[in-house]
Amino acid sequence: MQQRLLRWQPKKPLLQQLRFVMRKSTFSRTELSRAFGIDMATLGTGSAGTGFSFGKVGPGVTSEPHRHDEIEAFVVLSGAGKVRTDLGEIPVEAGDVVLFHPFEAHVLRNDGDEDLNFLDVCWRDGKAALDAAAKVAAPRRPIFVFSTPPTPNGDLHLGHLSGPYLGADVYTRFLRMKGVEAYHLTGSDDYQSYVATRADADESTPAKVARHYANEIRTTLALLDCEVHSFLPTLGDDAYAEFQAACFRSLLSSTAVDLRQSPALFDAVTGDYLYEPDVSGLCPDCGGSTSGNICEECGSPNLCHDLRAARSRHSAEAPVVGSVLRAELALERCYDNIDRHLKASGAPVRIMDLFARLRQRGDFSVPVTHPSEWGLPAEGLPGQVIWVWPEMAFGFLYNIQALARLLGRDWNAAMPSNDWQIVHFFGFDNSFYHALLYPAIYAEVFSHWTPRIRYHVNEFYLLDGQKFSTSRGHAVWGKEILGPKTVDIVRLHLGLTRPEGERTNFTLDALRRTEKEIFQRIWLNWLDELDQEIKQDFDGRVPDAGDWAPADRDFFTRIEIHRAAIERAYSDDGFSVRRAAAQACDFVRDCVIYRQAQDYAAARRLYPASTRTSLALQATAAAILAQTLAPLTPRFASTLARGIDGVSTETWPTSVRRLAPGAIFDLGPVLGFYAKSDNSILKHQETI
């Protein structure tokens, strides 16, 4: 970043250049207005659309983090402070010029005792903006990718798997192929109230239920070929309980947390305290059906006593409102911290809208303890436990420390580092907890830490048009359909239909069509024909290219277009498993169309040089396909790559390079493993 910092002195060429392009402008300090959290005044525009502004940052003030498509320069006129960008932080003082590329996040902070005054110069460069938007940079810091810890009150069905778990696995695999230090972490959310509910139904204990289903969940994730670097079961971990107690004590000492005697909901017959699965009703925000504490439809939190038409799980009588002393977090005191965090994180608009709706409700205090027999004890509040959602916030940090022990690193949960990049994958119904509650809690407990967190959110995945439901038996479980020969087809289909930005639907018939009409009829047929022709005419070795026709040059270019598009779909800014899967299908269809256009026997005999070029390019396309599919369908991709000499799925292809002439090309293993007569999905369908 130092190369972007220039130093100038009055009467030197840079100042003269600035004078040359600027028009004379006079303004009064009273004309300053707030922009990006600091005082700004527009001075006007120069040639070629260059804009000029004056900025003032008061002592101790920090501008809001932001990014835009213009190139921008800060010319520091007086004062001193620090500039932070995606690449790090540098000190600045009078005479310094800092240049920012398009879409580079930047923040200016005044650490001094006097105003920091600066000139802001910005201009648009369309090509630079497009290049920056398309660039996929490899982060330099460790990245911890969390799929939301599943509740061990049941196994994982395809509705679960299609969202956080497939998404986090694809994303982490891609980063590691790019050479990034990235880890996928998850665990079992053992102290969830839903575990106790399942234990009641099974006439078991919460601990037995949690342990049983945590093991089942781990097995299902393995069947999905989901690579998890740290799976954290929290039950019975004394060090985990001690860490949670320490974090909770710090939270209680925060100015945003109070002990309050506040309204709560109770069963009219048993007197039981009601929250989460114990109560249902109508959401006070959207009016839809909801359980206690969170609405799955609109994502808004509720306080249980504010539900309309509330019903208790314990009796048929209408619940009654009483009061209870609990520790409560006054979220309205945290709104500024949450707002800054969401802007810095580039949170999806869906989450920003949730926050905006929450703020419209005014003061909102959310209990962080609840009366319960199941959970970690809340010190100082007998009979109450730490609410499982704040516990999860601290659990993420503990999981990083647990991973550190496995790797021999020094990551400390009690001292989270600004070098850490955290990425969360979760369903929208968990957005309040992950993106609003957790940043608020972190700011109260870890004042030294500025979390770097990105959010990837999925919507509900429906089964035959309705929500997956364990209680109604409306589910297709992972174990019912995942196996060595089906896992890649399932991952491909879940990718093609993943609920990104909208709810999508799963049917067994559609899964079977993906297997028959896409994977077998298009993908495997193309690879089989290519393999047979190279074996027959070139003894199973990639031929050297001969004569290049315009169609060949165009196809070679399109291979790179597909490679770059898939890379973009895997990258953080444009991450979309659905788009990556669709692009891979388009890639193979393009290969088939190209092959069909060359498949004329008389022309092949008369013009063998053209045939060599066609086969060489298709072999290259098969190699690129194996590499670009590795995050999405790792088993198929690695099997395909093993049949092509010199191809590895360990690293990401940065560009398209033709395979070396004479390279062994033998797809027999992959074609034999995925034998077309197997009907693997159909066999599984008959057992469901």
XYZ file of C-alpha atoms in Angstrom:
688
model
C 0.000 0.000 0.000
C 2.973 2.321 0.492
C 3.328 2.783 -3.250
C -0.001 4.657 -3.225
C 1.280 7.216 -0.729
C 2.909 10.225 -2.354
C 4.377 13.264 -0.633
C 4.250 16.761 -2.034
C 5.268 20.225 -0.909
C 3.741 23.561 -1.931
C 5.154 25.032 -5.140
C 6.106 21.555 -6.390
C 4.784 20.079 -9.689
C 1.877 18.104 -8.148
C 0.402 21.196 -6.576
C 0.818 23.040 -9.863
C -1.011 20.242 -11.676
C -3.878 20.368 -9.211
C -4.115 24.114 -9.720
C -4.137 23.612 -13.460
C -7.152 21.273 -13.504
C -9.174 23.020 -10.774
C -11.460 25.964 -11.144
C -11.371 28.630 -8.491
C -14.020 27.954 -5.867
C -14.827 29.744 -2.655
C -16.987 28.346 0.122
C -17.780 29.015 3.742
C -17.190 26.498 6.537
C -20.880 26.870 7.305
C -21.609 25.164 3.977
C -20.065 21.887 5.132
C -22.530 19.019 5.301
C -22.320 15.453 6.585
C -21.278 12.812 4.094
C -19.761 9.415 4.881
C -19.729 10.383 8.567
C -17.541 13.485 8.167
C -17.926 17.111 6.995
C -17.678 17.646 3.237
C -18.227 20.473 0.750
C -18.345 20.135 -3.040
C -15.974 22.507 -4.839
C -17.035 21.702 -8.389
C -15.908 19.697 -11.388
C -12.973 19.952 -13.726
C -12.192 18.599 -17.158
C -13.220 15.046 -18.080
C -15.683 14.917 -15.199
C -13.101 15.238 -12.426
C -14.782 16.138 -9.130
C -13.279 18.158 -6.284
C -14.411 18.363 -2.666
C -13.095 19.704 0.611
C -13.264 17.437 3.645
C -12.819 17.944 7.365
C -12.391 15.135 9.886
C -12.644 16.265 13.489
C -10.364 14.951 16.255
C -11.246 11.354 17.132
C -13.666 11.066 14.183
C -13.606 8.199 11.665
C -15.265 8.314 8.266
C -17.730 5.600 7.300
C -16.189 2.789 5.250
C -17.345 2.909 1.651
C -16.361 1.906 -1.889
C -17.343 3.208 -5.312
C -16.467 2.910 -8.981
C -14.405 6.130 -9.251
C -10.666 6.461 -8.806
C -10.115 8.773 -5.845
C -7.227 10.651 -4.212
C -7.023 12.261 -0.773
C -4.639 15.235 -0.609
C -4.004 15.931 3.094
C -3.798 19.695 3.656
C -3.386 19.799 7.444
C -3.613 17.522 10.441
C -2.718 13.853 10.746
C -4.444 10.508 10.969
C -4.648 7.050 9.429
C -6.084 5.634 6.206
C -7.338 2.049 6.155
C -8.094 0.127 2.974
C -8.562 -3.512 2.015
C -4.770 -3.850 2.051
C -4.072 -2.438 5.492
C -3.525 0.823 7.354
C -1.012 3.666 6.923
C -0.437 6.968 8.758
C -0.949 10.207 6.816
C -0.131 13.837 7.486
C -0.070 17.197 5.704
C 1.603 16.798 2.327
C 0.496 13.200 1.713
C -1.565 12.008 -1.258
C -3.304 8.599 -1.087
C -4.715 7.005 -4.238
C -7.643 4.553 -4.145
C -8.531 2.146 -6.930
C -12.167 1.552 -7.967
C -14.199 -0.493 -5.444
C -11.438 -0.344 -2.836
C -12.968 0.199 0.612
C -11.357 3.110 2.467
C -11.652 4.835 5.826
C -9.999 8.040 7.090
C -9.473 8.461 10.837
C -8.225 11.541 12.716
C -5.962 10.499 15.598
C -4.768 14.025 16.350
C -5.960 16.968 18.417
C -6.781 19.264 15.496
C -8.945 19.024 12.390
C -7.661 16.902 9.540
C -8.423 18.852 6.347
C -8.060 17.276 2.944
C -8.854 17.773 -0.709
C -10.798 14.961 -2.345
C -10.245 14.433 -6.094
C -12.174 11.746 -7.971
C -12.695 10.778 -11.586
C -14.187 7.903 -13.531
C -12.252 5.476 -15.677
C -14.669 2.946 -17.163
C -12.045 0.365 -18.083
C -10.337 0.570 -14.693
C -13.696 0.124 -12.963
C -14.594 -2.925 -15.062
C -11.155 -4.446 -14.524
C -11.402 -3.900 -10.767
C -14.920 -5.337 -10.625
C -13.810 -8.452 -12.513
C -10.638 -8.977 -10.520
C -10.658 -11.929 -8.121
C -8.015 -11.139 -5.530
C -6.600 -13.730 -3.143
C -6.943 -12.497 0.449
C -3.759 -12.460 2.513
C -5.271 -13.153 5.934
C -6.634 -16.472 7.283
C -10.284 -16.968 6.378
C -12.615 -18.858 8.688
C -15.719 -20.007 6.830
C -18.589 -20.956 9.139
C -21.636 -22.925 8.136
C -24.203 -22.288 10.853
C -23.910 -25.030 13.503
C -26.861 -27.394 13.015
C -29.190 -28.175 15.904
C -28.663 -31.821 16.927
C -32.361 -32.594 17.303
C -32.407 -34.532 14.031
C -30.300 -35.459 11.022
C -29.699 -33.227 7.990
C -32.107 -33.282 5.052
C -31.588 -31.806 1.597
C -33.166 -28.533 2.721
C -30.326 -28.119 5.214
C -27.618 -29.387 2.894
C -28.534 -27.152 -0.052
C -27.919 -23.982 1.969
C -25.072 -23.293 4.410
C -23.249 -26.614 4.137
C -22.941 -26.956 0.370
C -22.296 -23.211 0.083
C -19.536 -23.108 2.686
C -17.880 -26.229 1.282
C -17.824 -24.929 -2.310
C -16.555 -21.535 -1.188
C -13.769 -22.952 1.000
C -12.615 -25.437 -1.622
C -12.332 -22.636 -4.182
C -10.319 -20.423 -1.823
C -7.906 -23.234 -1.034
C -7.442 -23.914 -4.745
C -6.513 -20.225 -5.062
C -3.810 -20.681 -2.429
C -5.744 -18.924 0.333
C -5.450 -20.107 3.919
C -9.122 -20.946 4.381
C -10.904 -23.307 6.758
C -14.463 -24.592 6.980
C -15.727 -24.717 10.561
C -19.021 -25.839 12.058
C -20.229 -27.963 14.962
C -23.312 -29.041 16.844
C -25.468 -26.439 18.589
C -25.908 -28.705 21.593
C -27.655 -26.359 24.023
C -30.511 -25.362 21.731
C -33.957 -25.468 23.344
C -35.103 -27.591 20.405
C -32.823 -30.384 21.650
C -34.720 -30.491 24.932
C -38.021 -30.554 23.028
C -36.844 -33.537 20.974
C -35.699 -35.269 24.163
C -39.181 -34.851 25.644
C -40.751 -36.352 22.539
C -38.305 -39.293 22.547
C -38.529 -39.800 26.323
C -34.778 -39.357 26.427
C -32.392 -36.750 27.823
C -31.129 -33.647 25.986
C -27.518 -34.809 26.366
C -28.240 -38.193 24.743
C -30.180 -36.568 21.915
C -27.425 -34.013 21.269
C -24.646 -36.613 21.191
C -26.609 -39.001 18.967
C -27.579 -36.471 16.331
C -24.218 -34.685 16.374
C -22.683 -37.987 15.206
C -25.418 -38.466 12.598
C -24.844 -34.937 11.292
C -21.095 -35.504 10.957
C -21.743 -38.699 8.995
C -24.173 -36.951 6.638
C -21.737 -34.090 5.992
C -19.084 -36.678 5.115
C -21.501 -38.385 2.705
C -21.987 -34.998 1.006
C -18.177 -34.826 0.564
C -18.357 -31.727 2.753
C -14.837 -31.058 4.014
C -14.933 -29.686 7.584
C -11.643 -28.658 9.183
C -13.077 -28.229 12.671
C -16.351 -29.730 13.889
C -17.006 -28.496 17.427
C -19.340 -30.440 19.736
C -19.827 -28.167 22.752
C -21.420 -30.599 25.179
C -19.104 -31.684 28.017
C -16.226 -29.381 27.003
C -15.173 -27.771 30.305
C -12.850 -25.269 28.611
C -15.711 -24.209 26.356
C -18.005 -23.668 29.349
C -15.323 -21.613 31.140
C -14.768 -19.450 28.054
C -18.501 -18.850 27.689
C -18.768 -17.878 31.364
C -15.929 -15.369 30.988
C -17.493 -13.833 27.868
C -20.866 -13.656 29.587
C -19.373 -11.826 32.575
C -17.862 -9.264 30.194
C -21.194 -8.886 28.437
C -23.006 -8.309 31.735
C -20.573 -5.516 32.594
C -21.398 -3.734 29.330
C -23.356 -0.476 29.406
C -25.730 -1.990 26.829
C -26.845 -4.832 29.131
C -29.231 -4.430 32.068
C -30.882 -6.763 34.558
C -34.565 -6.080 33.956
C -37.852 -7.287 35.371
C -39.744 -7.364 32.086
C -42.817 -8.994 30.520
C -42.600 -12.677 29.626
C -44.999 -15.400 28.517
C -46.059 -18.353 30.689
C -48.254 -21.411 30.204
C -51.633 -20.800 31.841
C -51.889 -24.368 33.224
C -48.342 -25.517 34.032
C -46.827 -22.109 34.716
C -43.893 -22.996 32.447
C -41.833 -20.144 30.994
C -42.393 -20.071 27.239
C -39.859 -19.245 24.528
C -38.636 -20.577 21.170
C -40.356 -23.973 20.413
C -42.621 -23.739 23.462
C -44.776 -21.006 21.909
C -46.179 -20.032 18.522
C -48.404 -17.281 17.201
C -48.461 -14.419 14.718
C -45.383 -12.269 14.122
C -45.769 -8.712 15.476
C -43.855 -7.425 12.456
C -45.242 -9.230 9.384
C -48.304 -11.004 10.823
C -47.172 -14.414 9.575
C -47.131 -17.629 11.588
C -44.046 -17.908 13.756
C -42.488 -19.629 16.730
C -41.072 -17.762 19.673
C -38.163 -15.325 19.382
C -37.689 -15.312 15.588
C -39.950 -15.227 12.538
C -38.798 -17.519 9.740
C -40.835 -15.587 7.178
C -39.571 -12.020 7.680
C -36.531 -12.652 9.891
C -37.691 -10.290 12.648
C -37.150 -11.111 16.316
C -40.017 -11.212 18.788
C -40.213 -11.265 22.582
C -42.874 -14.020 22.808
C -45.248 -11.904 24.908
C -45.758 -9.653 21.860
C -47.018 -12.524 19.656
C -50.621 -12.260 18.547
C -52.875 -15.295 19.041
C -50.114 -16.985 21.035
C -50.358 -20.741 21.719
C -48.429 -22.834 24.220
C -46.932 -26.230 23.432
C -47.743 -27.426 26.955
C -51.499 -26.904 27.182
C -54.534 -25.782 25.228
C -55.125 -22.692 27.344
C -54.056 -19.275 26.051
C -50.683 -18.296 27.576
C -50.556 -15.510 30.144
C -48.194 -12.554 30.414
C -46.153 -12.292 33.599
C -42.705 -10.923 34.314
C -39.241 -12.262 35.012
C -35.832 -10.831 35.865
C -33.424 -11.447 32.966
C -30.257 -9.971 31.505
C -31.265 -7.941 28.455
C -29.270 -6.311 25.680
C -30.653 -2.883 24.734
C -30.133 -3.124 20.995
C -30.992 0.527 20.398
C -27.730 1.403 22.183
C -25.877 -0.755 19.657
C -27.509 0.511 16.456
C -24.573 2.732 15.460
C -22.108 -0.137 15.877
C -24.361 -2.482 13.905
C -24.812 0.113 11.162
C -21.054 0.643 10.791
C -20.442 -3.077 10.721
C -23.063 -3.809 8.069
C -21.706 -1.076 5.796
C -18.121 -2.282 6.224
C -19.094 -5.905 5.608
C -20.993 -5.210 2.394
C -24.003 -7.031 3.847
C -26.742 -8.075 1.398
C -29.642 -5.657 1.026
C -31.912 -8.359 2.484
C -30.044 -8.009 5.786
C -29.885 -4.206 5.555
C -33.667 -4.200 5.150
C -34.059 -6.384 8.244
C -31.953 -3.911 10.228
C -33.931 -0.951 8.883
C -37.195 -2.619 9.932
C -35.791 -3.355 13.382
C -34.782 0.283 13.870
C -38.278 1.400 12.958
C -39.544 -0.463 16.022
C -37.597 1.961 18.269
C -36.186 0.743 21.583
C -35.776 -3.021 21.541
C -34.217 -5.015 24.361
C -33.599 -8.692 23.732
C -33.085 -11.096 26.672
C -29.723 -12.871 26.655
C -30.708 -15.269 29.459
C -33.785 -17.467 29.869
C -35.196 -19.631 32.678
C -34.379 -23.193 31.597
C -32.860 -26.454 32.808
C -30.991 -27.004 29.526
C -28.040 -24.779 28.671
C -24.950 -23.206 30.185
C -25.690 -21.596 33.579
C -25.968 -17.812 33.648
C -23.884 -16.685 36.608
C -25.803 -14.530 39.060
C -29.190 -15.616 37.721
C -30.154 -18.918 39.409
C -32.297 -21.178 37.260
C -31.388 -19.330 34.068
C -29.081 -20.213 31.188
C -27.143 -18.185 28.665
C -29.350 -17.858 25.614
C -27.947 -20.180 23.001
C -27.622 -17.469 20.330
C -25.144 -15.238 22.231
C -23.426 -18.474 23.199
C -23.033 -19.279 19.509
C -21.428 -15.873 18.862
C -18.649 -16.684 21.326
C -18.626 -20.305 20.144
C -17.445 -19.228 16.697
C -14.339 -17.698 18.283
C -13.767 -20.755 20.451
C -13.953 -22.938 17.339
C -11.156 -20.881 15.772
C -9.065 -21.568 18.870
C -9.953 -25.278 18.696
C -8.775 -25.313 15.085
C -5.570 -23.578 16.187
C -4.815 -26.454 18.547
C -5.148 -28.911 15.652
C -2.868 -26.835 13.425
C -0.338 -25.704 16.017
C -1.296 -22.030 15.632
C -1.663 -19.330 18.283
C -5.195 -18.039 17.540
C -6.786 -16.992 20.816
C -10.563 -16.851 21.228
C -10.264 -14.297 24.040
C -8.204 -11.978 21.828
C -9.707 -12.112 18.319
C -7.425 -10.567 15.718
C -8.158 -7.878 13.170
C -6.265 -10.082 10.699
C -9.007 -12.701 10.824
C -11.527 -12.755 8.003
C -14.761 -14.501 8.968
C -17.376 -15.609 6.447
C -20.786 -16.831 7.591
C -23.138 -19.060 5.598
C -26.670 -19.316 6.979
C -30.347 -19.297 6.104
C -32.155 -15.971 6.087
C -34.159 -16.939 9.190
C -30.875 -16.720 11.156
C -29.951 -13.273 9.812
C -30.930 -11.353 12.955
C -28.608 -13.442 15.086
C -25.591 -13.611 12.795
C -25.583 -10.158 11.242
C -27.239 -7.909 13.862
C -27.011 -9.490 17.312
C -23.475 -10.881 17.046
C -21.753 -7.671 15.844
C -23.498 -5.826 18.692
C -22.258 -8.374 21.237
C -18.718 -8.409 19.837
C -18.510 -4.608 20.119
C -19.514 -4.794 23.794
C -17.130 -7.613 24.784
C -14.111 -7.108 22.516
C -13.567 -3.356 22.297
C -10.136 -3.827 20.670
C -11.534 -5.893 17.785
C -12.987 -4.649 14.514
C -14.529 -7.823 13.068
C -14.109 -8.482 9.347
C -17.193 -10.537 8.515
C -18.885 -11.334 5.213
C -22.344 -12.856 4.934
C -23.748 -15.336 2.414
C -27.464 -15.952 2.923
C -29.781 -18.532 1.404
C -33.580 -18.714 1.390
C -35.753 -21.762 2.108
C -35.413 -24.824 -0.109
C -38.862 -26.329 -0.615
C -39.813 -29.969 -1.138
C -42.650 -30.413 -3.641
C -43.667 -26.800 -3.034
C -43.741 -26.964 0.782
C -41.150 -26.396 3.499
C -39.088 -29.369 4.553
C -40.543 -30.575 7.872
C -39.122 -33.190 10.206
C -42.251 -33.290 12.354
C -44.525 -33.913 9.348
C -42.119 -36.374 7.780
C -41.902 -34.074 4.757
C -38.199 -34.461 3.994
C -35.619 -36.239 1.892
C -32.756 -37.064 4.220
C -29.152 -36.882 3.115
C -28.461 -40.497 4.039
C -31.375 -41.667 1.868
C -29.856 -40.376 -1.338
C -26.119 -39.794 -0.899
C -23.582 -42.404 -1.964
C -20.288 -42.622 -3.865
C -22.035 -42.659 -7.255
C -24.754 -40.163 -6.417
C -23.001 -37.488 -4.371
C -21.759 -35.488 -7.379
C -25.147 -35.618 -9.077
C -26.841 -34.489 -5.862
C -24.312 -31.663 -5.396
C -24.754 -30.595 -9.034
C -28.546 -30.613 -8.716
C -28.527 -28.791 -5.377
C -26.232 -26.260 -7.000
C -28.532 -25.768 -9.999
C -31.573 -25.307 -7.744
C -29.965 -23.666 -4.692
C -32.264 -21.063 -3.053
C -30.214 -17.927 -3.630
C -32.232 -14.729 -3.398
C -35.472 -16.669 -3.758
C -37.095 -19.845 -2.567
C -36.592 -22.780 -4.912
C -38.127 -26.217 -5.113
C -36.750 -29.758 -4.987
C -38.406 -32.798 -6.506
C -37.038 -36.282 -6.927
C -38.108 -36.247 -10.587
C -36.047 -33.114 -11.210
C -33.029 -34.727 -9.544
C -33.407 -37.760 -11.779
C -33.589 -35.484 -14.847
C -30.329 -33.845 -13.798
C -28.736 -37.276 -13.674
C -30.195 -38.608 -16.933
C -30.504 -35.569 -19.171
C -27.529 -33.482 -18.040
C -24.924 -35.655 -16.346
C -25.262 -38.831 -18.410
C -26.757 -37.765 -21.746
C -24.677 -34.596 -22.176
C -21.608 -34.677 -19.929
C -20.668 -38.352 -20.011
C -21.644 -38.847 -23.667
C -19.382 -35.976 -24.756
C -16.477 -37.251 -22.665
C -17.015 -40.814 -23.912
C -17.004 -39.803 -27.582
C -13.928 -37.644 -27.074
C -12.134 -40.416 -25.206
C -12.940 -43.028 -27.864
C -11.767 -40.849 -30.752
C -8.456 -39.946 -29.075
C -7.882 -43.625 -28.245
C -8.727 -44.756 -31.772
C -6.829 -42.162 -33.779
C -4.016 -41.096 -31.428
C -3.431 -44.075 -29.162
C -4.896 -42.319 -26.139
C -2.643 -39.287 -26.329
C -3.569 -35.662 -26.903
C -2.711 -34.669 -30.483
C -0.925 -31.487 -31.370
C -3.091 -28.823 -32.953
C -2.908 -28.448 -36.696
C -4.756 -25.960 -38.826
C -6.861 -23.413 -36.884
C -10.145 -22.302 -38.448
C -12.061 -19.255 -37.166
C -14.430 -21.604 -35.299
C -11.453 -23.129 -33.480
C -10.087 -19.765 -32.439
C -13.548 -18.770 -31.244
C -13.955 -21.978 -29.216
C -10.555 -21.506 -27.588
C -11.660 -18.013 -26.562
C -14.956 -19.324 -25.217
C -13.174 -21.849 -23.001
C -11.504 -18.906 -21.272
C -14.822 -17.047 -21.044
C -16.392 -20.028 -19.274
C -13.379 -20.462 -16.972
C -13.459 -16.790 -15.949
C -17.244 -16.796 -15.455
C -17.107 -19.842 -13.179
C -14.269 -18.258 -11.229
C -16.366 -15.159 -10.751
C -19.302 -17.228 -9.516
C -17.095 -18.834 -6.865
C -15.498 -15.559 -5.739
C -16.621 -13.611 -2.683
C -18.180 -10.614 -4.435
C -20.163 -12.640 -6.930
C -20.533 -15.898 -5.009
C -23.332 -18.050 -6.377
C -23.272 -21.835 -6.413
C -26.316 -21.742 -8.664
C -24.586 -19.564 -11.239
C -21.412 -21.680 -11.086
C -23.410 -24.867 -11.677
C -25.386 -23.296 -14.527
C -22.189 -21.955 -16.100
C -20.593 -25.403 -15.927
C -23.613 -26.849 -17.737
C -23.386 -24.105 -20.368
C -19.678 -24.874 -20.735
C -20.304 -28.553 -21.495
C -23.165 -27.716 -23.878
C -20.804 -25.353 -25.683
C -18.283 -28.177 -25.985
C -20.954 -30.487 -27.400
C -22.100 -27.886 -29.933
C -18.504 -27.318 -31.028
C -17.895 -31.057 -31.377
C -21.059 -31.573 -33.412
C -20.014 -28.792 -35.781
C -16.740 -30.657 -36.471
C -18.205 -34.159 -36.643
C -18.248 -34.846 -40.395
C -16.451 -38.033 -41.416
C -15.435 -37.052 -44.956
C -14.031 -33.702 -43.797
C -12.062 -35.395 -41.004
C -10.441 -37.771 -43.492
C -9.597 -35.068 -46.013
C -8.476 -32.436 -43.465
C -6.712 -34.303 -40.598
C -4.956 -31.125 -39.418
C -8.314 -29.595 -38.555
C -9.353 -32.773 -36.718
C -6.205 -32.613 -34.583
C -7.039 -29.052 -33.595
C -10.602 -29.963 -32.671
C -9.541 -32.870 -30.458
C -6.719 -30.909 -28.843
C -9.117 -28.110 -27.936
C -11.773 -30.480 -26.594
C -9.181 -32.257 -24.462
C -8.125 -28.876 -23.112
C -11.771 -28.064 -22.364
C -12.147 -31.362 -20.471
C -9.110 -30.466 -18.366
C -10.486 -27.007 -17.567
C -13.861 -28.567 -16.756
C -12.239 -30.891 -14.213
C -10.467 -28.012 -12.505
C -13.409 -25.604 -12.455
C -15.792 -28.306 -11.193
C -13.535 -29.230 -8.270
C -15.276 -26.977 -5.707
C -18.760 -28.085 -6.788
C -18.352 -31.786 -7.611
C -14.971 -32.705 -6.089
C -15.218 -36.482 -6.512
C -16.148 -36.359 -10.204
C -13.624 -33.597 -10.876
C -10.702 -35.441 -9.289
C -11.596 -38.688 -11.104
C -11.782 -36.827 -14.415
C -8.480 -35.053 -13.741
C -6.686 -38.328 -13.015
C -7.443 -39.435 -16.570
C -5.725 -36.403 -18.104
C -1.947 -36.227 -17.807
C -0.652 -33.146 -15.993
C -4.021 -31.922 -14.671
C -4.541 -31.263 -10.984
C -7.601 -30.147 -9.059
C -5.428 -28.859 -6.215
C -4.898 -25.456 -7.821
C -7.176 -23.085 -9.705
C -6.444 -22.508 -13.418
C -5.629 -18.822 -13.849
C -5.942 -19.082 -17.623
C -6.534 -21.626 -20.368
C -3.444 -23.459 -21.582
C -3.529 -26.166 -24.191
C -2.549 -29.624 -23.008
C 0.914 -30.717 -24.015
C 0.925 -32.802 -27.225
C 1.387 -36.446 -26.322
C -0.190 -36.110 -22.875
C -2.029 -39.267 -21.814
C -5.800 -38.931 -22.150
C -7.654 -41.891 -20.675
C -11.155 -41.308 -19.305
C -11.912 -44.993 -18.871
C -11.848 -44.821 -15.039
C -14.312 -41.951 -14.763
C -16.618 -43.357 -17.453
C -16.527 -46.794 -15.893
C -17.241 -45.499 -12.384
C -20.252 -43.497 -13.538
C -21.610 -46.350 -15.672
C -24.719 -45.227 -17.524
C -26.587 -48.466 -16.795
C -26.299 -47.970 -13.021
C -29.491 -45.850 -12.645
C -28.191 -44.817 -9.217
C -30.691 -42.057 -8.435
C -33.581 -44.206 -9.642
C -32.567 -46.982 -7.233
C -32.499 -44.529 -4.362
C -35.887 -43.119 -5.391
C -37.450 -46.547 -5.048
C -36.322 -46.776 -1.419
C -37.722 -43.391 -0.322
